[in-house]
PDB file of C-alpha atoms in Angstrom:
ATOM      1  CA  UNK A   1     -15.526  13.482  -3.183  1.00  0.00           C
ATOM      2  CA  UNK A   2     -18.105  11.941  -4.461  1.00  0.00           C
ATOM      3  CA  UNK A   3     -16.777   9.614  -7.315  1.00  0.00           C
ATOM      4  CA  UNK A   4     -15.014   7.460  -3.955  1.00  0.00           C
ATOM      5  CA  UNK A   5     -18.166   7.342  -2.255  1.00  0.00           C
ATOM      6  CA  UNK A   6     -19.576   5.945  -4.789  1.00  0.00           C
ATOM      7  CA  UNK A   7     -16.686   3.864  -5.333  1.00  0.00           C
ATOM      8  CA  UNK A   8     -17.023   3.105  -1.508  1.00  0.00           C
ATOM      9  CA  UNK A   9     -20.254   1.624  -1.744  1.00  0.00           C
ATOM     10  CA  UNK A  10     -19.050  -0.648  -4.707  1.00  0.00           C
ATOM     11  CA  UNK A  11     -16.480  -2.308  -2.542  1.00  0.00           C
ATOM     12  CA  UNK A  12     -18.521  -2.968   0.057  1.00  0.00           C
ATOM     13  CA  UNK A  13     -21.711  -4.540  -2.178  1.00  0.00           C
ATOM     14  CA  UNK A  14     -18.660  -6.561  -3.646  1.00  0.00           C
ATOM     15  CA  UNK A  15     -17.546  -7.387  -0.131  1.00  0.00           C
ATOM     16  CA  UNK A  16     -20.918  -8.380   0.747  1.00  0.00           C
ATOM     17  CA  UNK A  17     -21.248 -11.095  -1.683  1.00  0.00           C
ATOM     18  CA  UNK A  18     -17.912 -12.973  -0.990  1.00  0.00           C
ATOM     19  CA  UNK A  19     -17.241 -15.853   1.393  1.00  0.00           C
ATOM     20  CA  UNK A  20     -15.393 -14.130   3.986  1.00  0.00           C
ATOM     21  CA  UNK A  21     -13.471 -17.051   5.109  1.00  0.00           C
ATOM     22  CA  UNK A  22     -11.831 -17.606   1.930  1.00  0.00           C
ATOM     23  CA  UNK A  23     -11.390 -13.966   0.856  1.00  0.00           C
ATOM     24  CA  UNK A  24      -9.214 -13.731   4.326  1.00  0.00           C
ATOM     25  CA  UNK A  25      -7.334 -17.480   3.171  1.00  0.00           C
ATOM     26  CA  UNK A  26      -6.604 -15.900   0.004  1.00  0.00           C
ATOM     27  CA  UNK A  27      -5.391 -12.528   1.230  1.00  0.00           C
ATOM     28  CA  UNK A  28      -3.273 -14.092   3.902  1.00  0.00           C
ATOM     29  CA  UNK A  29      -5.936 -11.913   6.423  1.00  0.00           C
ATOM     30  CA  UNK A  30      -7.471 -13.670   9.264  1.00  0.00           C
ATOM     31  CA  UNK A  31     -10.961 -14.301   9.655  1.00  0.00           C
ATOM     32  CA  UNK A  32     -13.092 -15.249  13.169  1.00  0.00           C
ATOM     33  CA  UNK A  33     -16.507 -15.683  12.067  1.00  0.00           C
ATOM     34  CA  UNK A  34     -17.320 -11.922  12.068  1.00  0.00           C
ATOM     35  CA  UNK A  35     -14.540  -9.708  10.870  1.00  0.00           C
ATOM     36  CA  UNK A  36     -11.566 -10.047   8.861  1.00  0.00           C
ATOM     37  CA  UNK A  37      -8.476  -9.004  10.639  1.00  0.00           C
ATOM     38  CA  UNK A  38      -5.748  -7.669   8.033  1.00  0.00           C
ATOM     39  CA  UNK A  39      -2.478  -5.365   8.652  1.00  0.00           C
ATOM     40  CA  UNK A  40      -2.670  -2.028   6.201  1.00  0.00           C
ATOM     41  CA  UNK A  41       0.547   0.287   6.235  1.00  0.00           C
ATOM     42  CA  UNK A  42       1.195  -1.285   9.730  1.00  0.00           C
ATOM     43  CA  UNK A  43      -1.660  -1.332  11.517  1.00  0.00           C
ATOM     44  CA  UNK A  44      -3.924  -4.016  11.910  1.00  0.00           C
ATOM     45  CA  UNK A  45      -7.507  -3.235  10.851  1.00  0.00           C
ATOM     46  CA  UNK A  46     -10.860  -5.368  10.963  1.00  0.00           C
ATOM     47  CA  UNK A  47     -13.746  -5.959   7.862  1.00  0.00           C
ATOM     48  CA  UNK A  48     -17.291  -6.427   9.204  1.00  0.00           C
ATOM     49  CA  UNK A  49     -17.727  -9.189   6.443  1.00  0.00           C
ATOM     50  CA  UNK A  50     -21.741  -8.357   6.332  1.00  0.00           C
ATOM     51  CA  UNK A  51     -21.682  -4.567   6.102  1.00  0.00           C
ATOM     52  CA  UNK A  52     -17.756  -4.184   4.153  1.00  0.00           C
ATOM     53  CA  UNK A  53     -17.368  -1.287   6.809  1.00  0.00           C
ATOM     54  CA  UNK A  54     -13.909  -0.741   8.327  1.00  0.00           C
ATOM     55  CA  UNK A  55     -12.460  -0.493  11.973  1.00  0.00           C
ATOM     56  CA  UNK A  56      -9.458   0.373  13.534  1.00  0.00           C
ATOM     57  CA  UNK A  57      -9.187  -0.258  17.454  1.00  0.00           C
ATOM     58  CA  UNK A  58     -12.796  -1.315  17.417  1.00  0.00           C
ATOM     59  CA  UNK A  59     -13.676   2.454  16.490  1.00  0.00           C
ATOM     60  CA  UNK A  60     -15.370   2.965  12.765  1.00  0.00           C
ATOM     61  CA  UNK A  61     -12.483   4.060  10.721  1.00  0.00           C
ATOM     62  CA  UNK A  62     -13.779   6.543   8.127  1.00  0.00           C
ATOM     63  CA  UNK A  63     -11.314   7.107   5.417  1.00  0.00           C
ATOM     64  CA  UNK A  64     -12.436   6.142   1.729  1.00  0.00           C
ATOM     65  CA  UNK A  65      -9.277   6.249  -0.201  1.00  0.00           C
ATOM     66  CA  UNK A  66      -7.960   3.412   2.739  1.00  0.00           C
ATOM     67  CA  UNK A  67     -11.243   1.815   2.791  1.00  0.00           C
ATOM     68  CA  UNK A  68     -11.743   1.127  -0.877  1.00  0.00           C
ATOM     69  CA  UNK A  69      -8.346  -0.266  -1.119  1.00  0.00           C
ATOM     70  CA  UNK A  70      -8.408  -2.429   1.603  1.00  0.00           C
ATOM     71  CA  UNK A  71     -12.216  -3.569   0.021  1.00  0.00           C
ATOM     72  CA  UNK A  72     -10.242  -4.124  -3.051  1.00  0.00           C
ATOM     73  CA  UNK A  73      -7.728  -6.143  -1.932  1.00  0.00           C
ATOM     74  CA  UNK A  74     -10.507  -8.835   0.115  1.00  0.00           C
ATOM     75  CA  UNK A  75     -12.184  -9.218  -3.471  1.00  0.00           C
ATOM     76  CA  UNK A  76      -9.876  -9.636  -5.528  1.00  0.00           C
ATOM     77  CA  UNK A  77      -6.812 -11.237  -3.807  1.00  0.00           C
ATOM     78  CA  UNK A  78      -5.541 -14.207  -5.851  1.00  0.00           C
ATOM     79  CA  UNK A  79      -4.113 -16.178  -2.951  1.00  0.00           C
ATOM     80  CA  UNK A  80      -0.457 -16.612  -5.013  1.00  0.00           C
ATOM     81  CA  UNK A  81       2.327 -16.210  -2.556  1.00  0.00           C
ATOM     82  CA  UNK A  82       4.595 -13.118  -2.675  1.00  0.00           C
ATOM     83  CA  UNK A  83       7.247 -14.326  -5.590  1.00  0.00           C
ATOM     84  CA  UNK A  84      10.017 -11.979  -4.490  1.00  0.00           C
ATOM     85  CA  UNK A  85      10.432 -11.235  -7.997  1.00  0.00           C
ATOM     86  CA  UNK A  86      10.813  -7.250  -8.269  1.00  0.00           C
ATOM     87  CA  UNK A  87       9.085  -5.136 -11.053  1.00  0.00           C
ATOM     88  CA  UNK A  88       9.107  -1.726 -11.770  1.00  0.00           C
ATOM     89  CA  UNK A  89       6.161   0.701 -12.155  1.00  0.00           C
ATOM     90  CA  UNK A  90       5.835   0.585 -15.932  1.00  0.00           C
ATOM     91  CA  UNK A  91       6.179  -3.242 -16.316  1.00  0.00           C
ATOM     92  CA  UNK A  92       3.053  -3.233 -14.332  1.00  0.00           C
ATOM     93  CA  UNK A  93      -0.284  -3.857 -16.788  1.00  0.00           C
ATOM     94  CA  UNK A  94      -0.946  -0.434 -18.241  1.00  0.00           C
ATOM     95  CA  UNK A  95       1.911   1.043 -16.373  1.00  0.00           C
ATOM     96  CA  UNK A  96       3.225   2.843 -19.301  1.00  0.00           C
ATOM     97  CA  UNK A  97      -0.050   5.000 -19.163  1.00  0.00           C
ATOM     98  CA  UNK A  98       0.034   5.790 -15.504  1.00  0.00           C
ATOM     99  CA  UNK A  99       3.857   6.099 -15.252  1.00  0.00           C
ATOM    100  CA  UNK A 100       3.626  10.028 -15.046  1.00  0.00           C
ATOM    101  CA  UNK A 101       0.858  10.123 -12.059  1.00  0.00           C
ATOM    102  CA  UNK A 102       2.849   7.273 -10.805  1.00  0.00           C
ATOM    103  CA  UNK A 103       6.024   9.287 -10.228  1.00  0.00           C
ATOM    104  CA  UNK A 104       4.113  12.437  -9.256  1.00  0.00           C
ATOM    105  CA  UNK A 105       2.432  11.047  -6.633  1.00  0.00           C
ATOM    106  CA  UNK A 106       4.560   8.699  -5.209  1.00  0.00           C
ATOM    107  CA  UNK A 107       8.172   8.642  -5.846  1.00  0.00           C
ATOM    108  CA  UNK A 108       8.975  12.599  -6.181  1.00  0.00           C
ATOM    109  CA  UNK A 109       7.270  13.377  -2.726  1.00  0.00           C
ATOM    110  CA  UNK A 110       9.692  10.403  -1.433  1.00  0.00           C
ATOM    111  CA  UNK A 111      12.625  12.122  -2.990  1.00  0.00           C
ATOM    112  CA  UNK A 112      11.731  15.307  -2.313  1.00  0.00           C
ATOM    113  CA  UNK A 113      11.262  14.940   1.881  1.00  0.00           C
ATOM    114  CA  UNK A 114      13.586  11.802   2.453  1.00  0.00           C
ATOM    115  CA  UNK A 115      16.598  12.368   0.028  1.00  0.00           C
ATOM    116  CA  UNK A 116      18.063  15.013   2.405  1.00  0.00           C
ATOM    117  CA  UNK A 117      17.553  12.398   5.532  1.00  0.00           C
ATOM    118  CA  UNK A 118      17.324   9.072   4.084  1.00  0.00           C
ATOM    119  CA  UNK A 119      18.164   7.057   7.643  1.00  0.00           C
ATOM    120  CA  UNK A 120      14.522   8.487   8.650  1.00  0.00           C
ATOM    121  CA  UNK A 121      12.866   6.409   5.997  1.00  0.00           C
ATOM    122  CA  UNK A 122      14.470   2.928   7.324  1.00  0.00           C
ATOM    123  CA  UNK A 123      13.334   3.822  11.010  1.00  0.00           C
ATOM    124  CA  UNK A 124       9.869   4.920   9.918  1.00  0.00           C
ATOM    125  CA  UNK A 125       9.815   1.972   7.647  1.00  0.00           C
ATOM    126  CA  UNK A 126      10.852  -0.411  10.799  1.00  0.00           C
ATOM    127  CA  UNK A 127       8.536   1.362  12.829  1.00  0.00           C
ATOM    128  CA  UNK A 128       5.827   0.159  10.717  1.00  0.00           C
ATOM    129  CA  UNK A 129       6.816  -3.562  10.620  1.00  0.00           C
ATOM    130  CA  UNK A 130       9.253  -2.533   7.326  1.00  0.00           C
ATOM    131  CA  UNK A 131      12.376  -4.296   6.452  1.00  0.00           C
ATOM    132  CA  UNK A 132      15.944  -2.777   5.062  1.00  0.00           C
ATOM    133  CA  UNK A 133      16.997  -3.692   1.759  1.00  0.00           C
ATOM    134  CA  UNK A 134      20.595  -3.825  -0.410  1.00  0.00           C
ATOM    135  CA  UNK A 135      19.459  -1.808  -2.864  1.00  0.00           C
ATOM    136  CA  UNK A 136      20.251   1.876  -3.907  1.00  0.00           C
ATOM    137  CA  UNK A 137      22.136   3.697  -1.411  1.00  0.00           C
ATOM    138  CA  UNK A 138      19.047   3.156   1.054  1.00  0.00           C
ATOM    139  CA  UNK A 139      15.694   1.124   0.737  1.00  0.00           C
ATOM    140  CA  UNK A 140      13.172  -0.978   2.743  1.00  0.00           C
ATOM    141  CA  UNK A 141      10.355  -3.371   1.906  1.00  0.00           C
ATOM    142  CA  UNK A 142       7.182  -3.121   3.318  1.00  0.00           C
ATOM    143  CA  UNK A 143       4.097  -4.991   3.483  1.00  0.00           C
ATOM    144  CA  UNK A 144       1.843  -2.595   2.564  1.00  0.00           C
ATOM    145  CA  UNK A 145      -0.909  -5.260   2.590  1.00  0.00           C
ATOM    146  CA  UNK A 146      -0.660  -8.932   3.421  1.00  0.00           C
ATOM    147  CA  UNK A 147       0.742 -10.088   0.129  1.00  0.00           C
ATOM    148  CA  UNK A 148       1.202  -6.739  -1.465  1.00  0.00           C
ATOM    149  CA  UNK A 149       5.171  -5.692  -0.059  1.00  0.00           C
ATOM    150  CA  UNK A 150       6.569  -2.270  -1.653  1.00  0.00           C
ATOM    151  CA  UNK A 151       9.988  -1.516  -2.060  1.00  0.00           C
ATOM    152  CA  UNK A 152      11.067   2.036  -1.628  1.00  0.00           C
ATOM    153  CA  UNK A 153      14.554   2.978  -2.931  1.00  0.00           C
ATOM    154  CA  UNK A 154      16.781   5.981  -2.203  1.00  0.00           C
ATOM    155  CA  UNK A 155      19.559   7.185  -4.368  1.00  0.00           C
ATOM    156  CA  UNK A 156      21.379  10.206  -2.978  1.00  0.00           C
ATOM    157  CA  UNK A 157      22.446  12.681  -5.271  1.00  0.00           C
ATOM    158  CA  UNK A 158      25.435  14.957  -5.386  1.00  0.00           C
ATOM    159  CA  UNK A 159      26.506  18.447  -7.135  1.00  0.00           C
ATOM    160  CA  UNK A 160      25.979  16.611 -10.128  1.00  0.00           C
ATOM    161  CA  UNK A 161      23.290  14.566 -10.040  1.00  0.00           C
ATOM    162  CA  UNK A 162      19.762  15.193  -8.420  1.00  0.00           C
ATOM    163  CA  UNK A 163      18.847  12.991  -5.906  1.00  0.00           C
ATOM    164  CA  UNK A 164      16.421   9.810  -7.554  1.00  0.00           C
ATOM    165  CA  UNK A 165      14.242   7.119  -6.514  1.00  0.00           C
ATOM    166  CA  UNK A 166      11.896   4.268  -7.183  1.00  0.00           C
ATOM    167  CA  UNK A 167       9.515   2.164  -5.945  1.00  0.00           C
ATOM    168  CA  UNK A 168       8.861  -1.188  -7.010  1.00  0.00           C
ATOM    169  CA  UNK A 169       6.349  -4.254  -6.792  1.00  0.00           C
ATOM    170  CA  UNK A 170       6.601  -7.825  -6.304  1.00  0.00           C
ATOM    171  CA  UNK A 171       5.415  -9.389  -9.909  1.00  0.00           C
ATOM    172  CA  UNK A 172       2.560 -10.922  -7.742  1.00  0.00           C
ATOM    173  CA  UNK A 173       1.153  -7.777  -7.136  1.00  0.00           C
ATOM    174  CA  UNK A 174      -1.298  -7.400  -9.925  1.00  0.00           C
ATOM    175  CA  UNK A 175      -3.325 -10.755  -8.823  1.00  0.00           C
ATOM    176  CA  UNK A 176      -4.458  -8.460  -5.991  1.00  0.00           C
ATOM    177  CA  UNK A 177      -4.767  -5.057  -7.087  1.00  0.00           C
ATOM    178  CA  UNK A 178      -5.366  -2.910 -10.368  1.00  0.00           C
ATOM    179  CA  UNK A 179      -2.593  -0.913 -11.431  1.00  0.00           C
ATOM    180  CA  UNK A 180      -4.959   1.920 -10.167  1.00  0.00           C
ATOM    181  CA  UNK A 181      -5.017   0.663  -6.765  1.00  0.00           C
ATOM    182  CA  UNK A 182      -1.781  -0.012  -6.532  1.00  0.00           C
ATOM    183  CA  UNK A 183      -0.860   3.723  -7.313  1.00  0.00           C
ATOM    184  CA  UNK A 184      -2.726   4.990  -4.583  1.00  0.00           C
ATOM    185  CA  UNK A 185      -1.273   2.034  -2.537  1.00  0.00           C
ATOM    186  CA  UNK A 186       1.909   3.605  -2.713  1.00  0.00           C
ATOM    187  CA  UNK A 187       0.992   7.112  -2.207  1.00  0.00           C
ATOM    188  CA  UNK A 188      -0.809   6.440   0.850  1.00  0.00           C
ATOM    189  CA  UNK A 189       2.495   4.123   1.940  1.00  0.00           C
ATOM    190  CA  UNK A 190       4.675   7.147   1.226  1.00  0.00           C
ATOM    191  CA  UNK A 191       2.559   9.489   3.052  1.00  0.00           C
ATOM    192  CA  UNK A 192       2.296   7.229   5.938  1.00  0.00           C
ATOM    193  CA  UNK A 193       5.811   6.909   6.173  1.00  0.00           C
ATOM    194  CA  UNK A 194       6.370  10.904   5.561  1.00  0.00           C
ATOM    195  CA  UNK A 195       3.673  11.124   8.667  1.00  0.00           C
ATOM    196  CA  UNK A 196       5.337   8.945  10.957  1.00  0.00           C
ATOM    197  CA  UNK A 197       9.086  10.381  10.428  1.00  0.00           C
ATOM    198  CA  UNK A 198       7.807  13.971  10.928  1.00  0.00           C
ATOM    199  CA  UNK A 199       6.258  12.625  14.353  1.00  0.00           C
ATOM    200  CA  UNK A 200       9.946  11.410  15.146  1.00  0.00           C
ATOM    201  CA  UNK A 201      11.052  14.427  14.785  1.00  0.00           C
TER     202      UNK A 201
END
């Protein structure tokens, strides 16, 4: 659409105009005098810091939605370490007015293909560098970006109660990303993860 390519272009005049050597110090990326190296939902991507345009295996990786917030995340990463400090959705700034898209676009799909099969979401969470968590009946944490991890949680439900779940941020996360951002963060996490468990079959 054309709202993200505009978008697109944004991020990368924003990119443009930043040291790249610090923007990869403060987003705990890795920079070698010509691209920024940084791991996105598992796989590690590069950042032509003069042209903001994104690679994957050396090959041009063309996907806006990714690109924008990985853009996002070089420009405005605050450099604070991850605090380990969970919050939920709505204690995020303005997450009160995004907590119905929130749910819709991230959690319920969760629920809806995992609840039935939750072990597949741990081994396409591992898969992707994820770890397992003590919380619900099953959940991981993910680095979804550098200093951005995600934790997805899994309650199972029974005849009486529907299966729920959540998915929550480390209180550092809105140094690096709008609330925005970090809603389509976690859809694109989810979906990745949906992805890679139908692939295991």
């Amino acid at each position: 659409p054309m709202n993200y390519m505009a978008a697109l272009q944004l991020a990368r005049a924003r990119m443009q105009a930043l040291d790249p050597a610090e923007s990869a110090r403060l987003a705990g990326a890795r920079y070698d005098g010509e691209h920024i190296h940084l791991t996105y939902i598992g796989r590690e991507f590069s950042v032509d810091s003069k042209e903001g345009l994104v690679y994957l295996c050396g090959e041009r990786f063309e996907s806006p939605v990714d690109e924008i917030l990985m853009l996002h995340y070089l420009a405005g990463a605050s450099g604070l370490p991850v605090r380990g400090e969970r919050l939920s959705f709505r204690q995020l700034p303005g997450g009160e007015i995004y907590a119905g898209p929130f749910f819709a676009r991230t959690v319920q799909p969760m629920v809806r293909f995992f609840a039935a099969r939750p072990e597949v979401l741990v081994r396409a969470a591992l898969a992707l560098g994820g770890r397992k968590e003590e919380m619900g009946h099953h959940s991981v944490a993910l680095d979804a970006l550098p200093r951005v991890p995600l934790t997805l949680v899994l309650w199972q439900g029974d005849d009486e109660v529907p299966a729920q779940g959540n998915i929550l941020f480390d209180a550092t996360a809105p140094t690096y990303l709008c609330t925005e951002d970090l809603v389509v963060l976690a859809a694109q996490t989810v979906y990745s993860l949906m992805g890679l468990a139908r692939s295991m079959g």
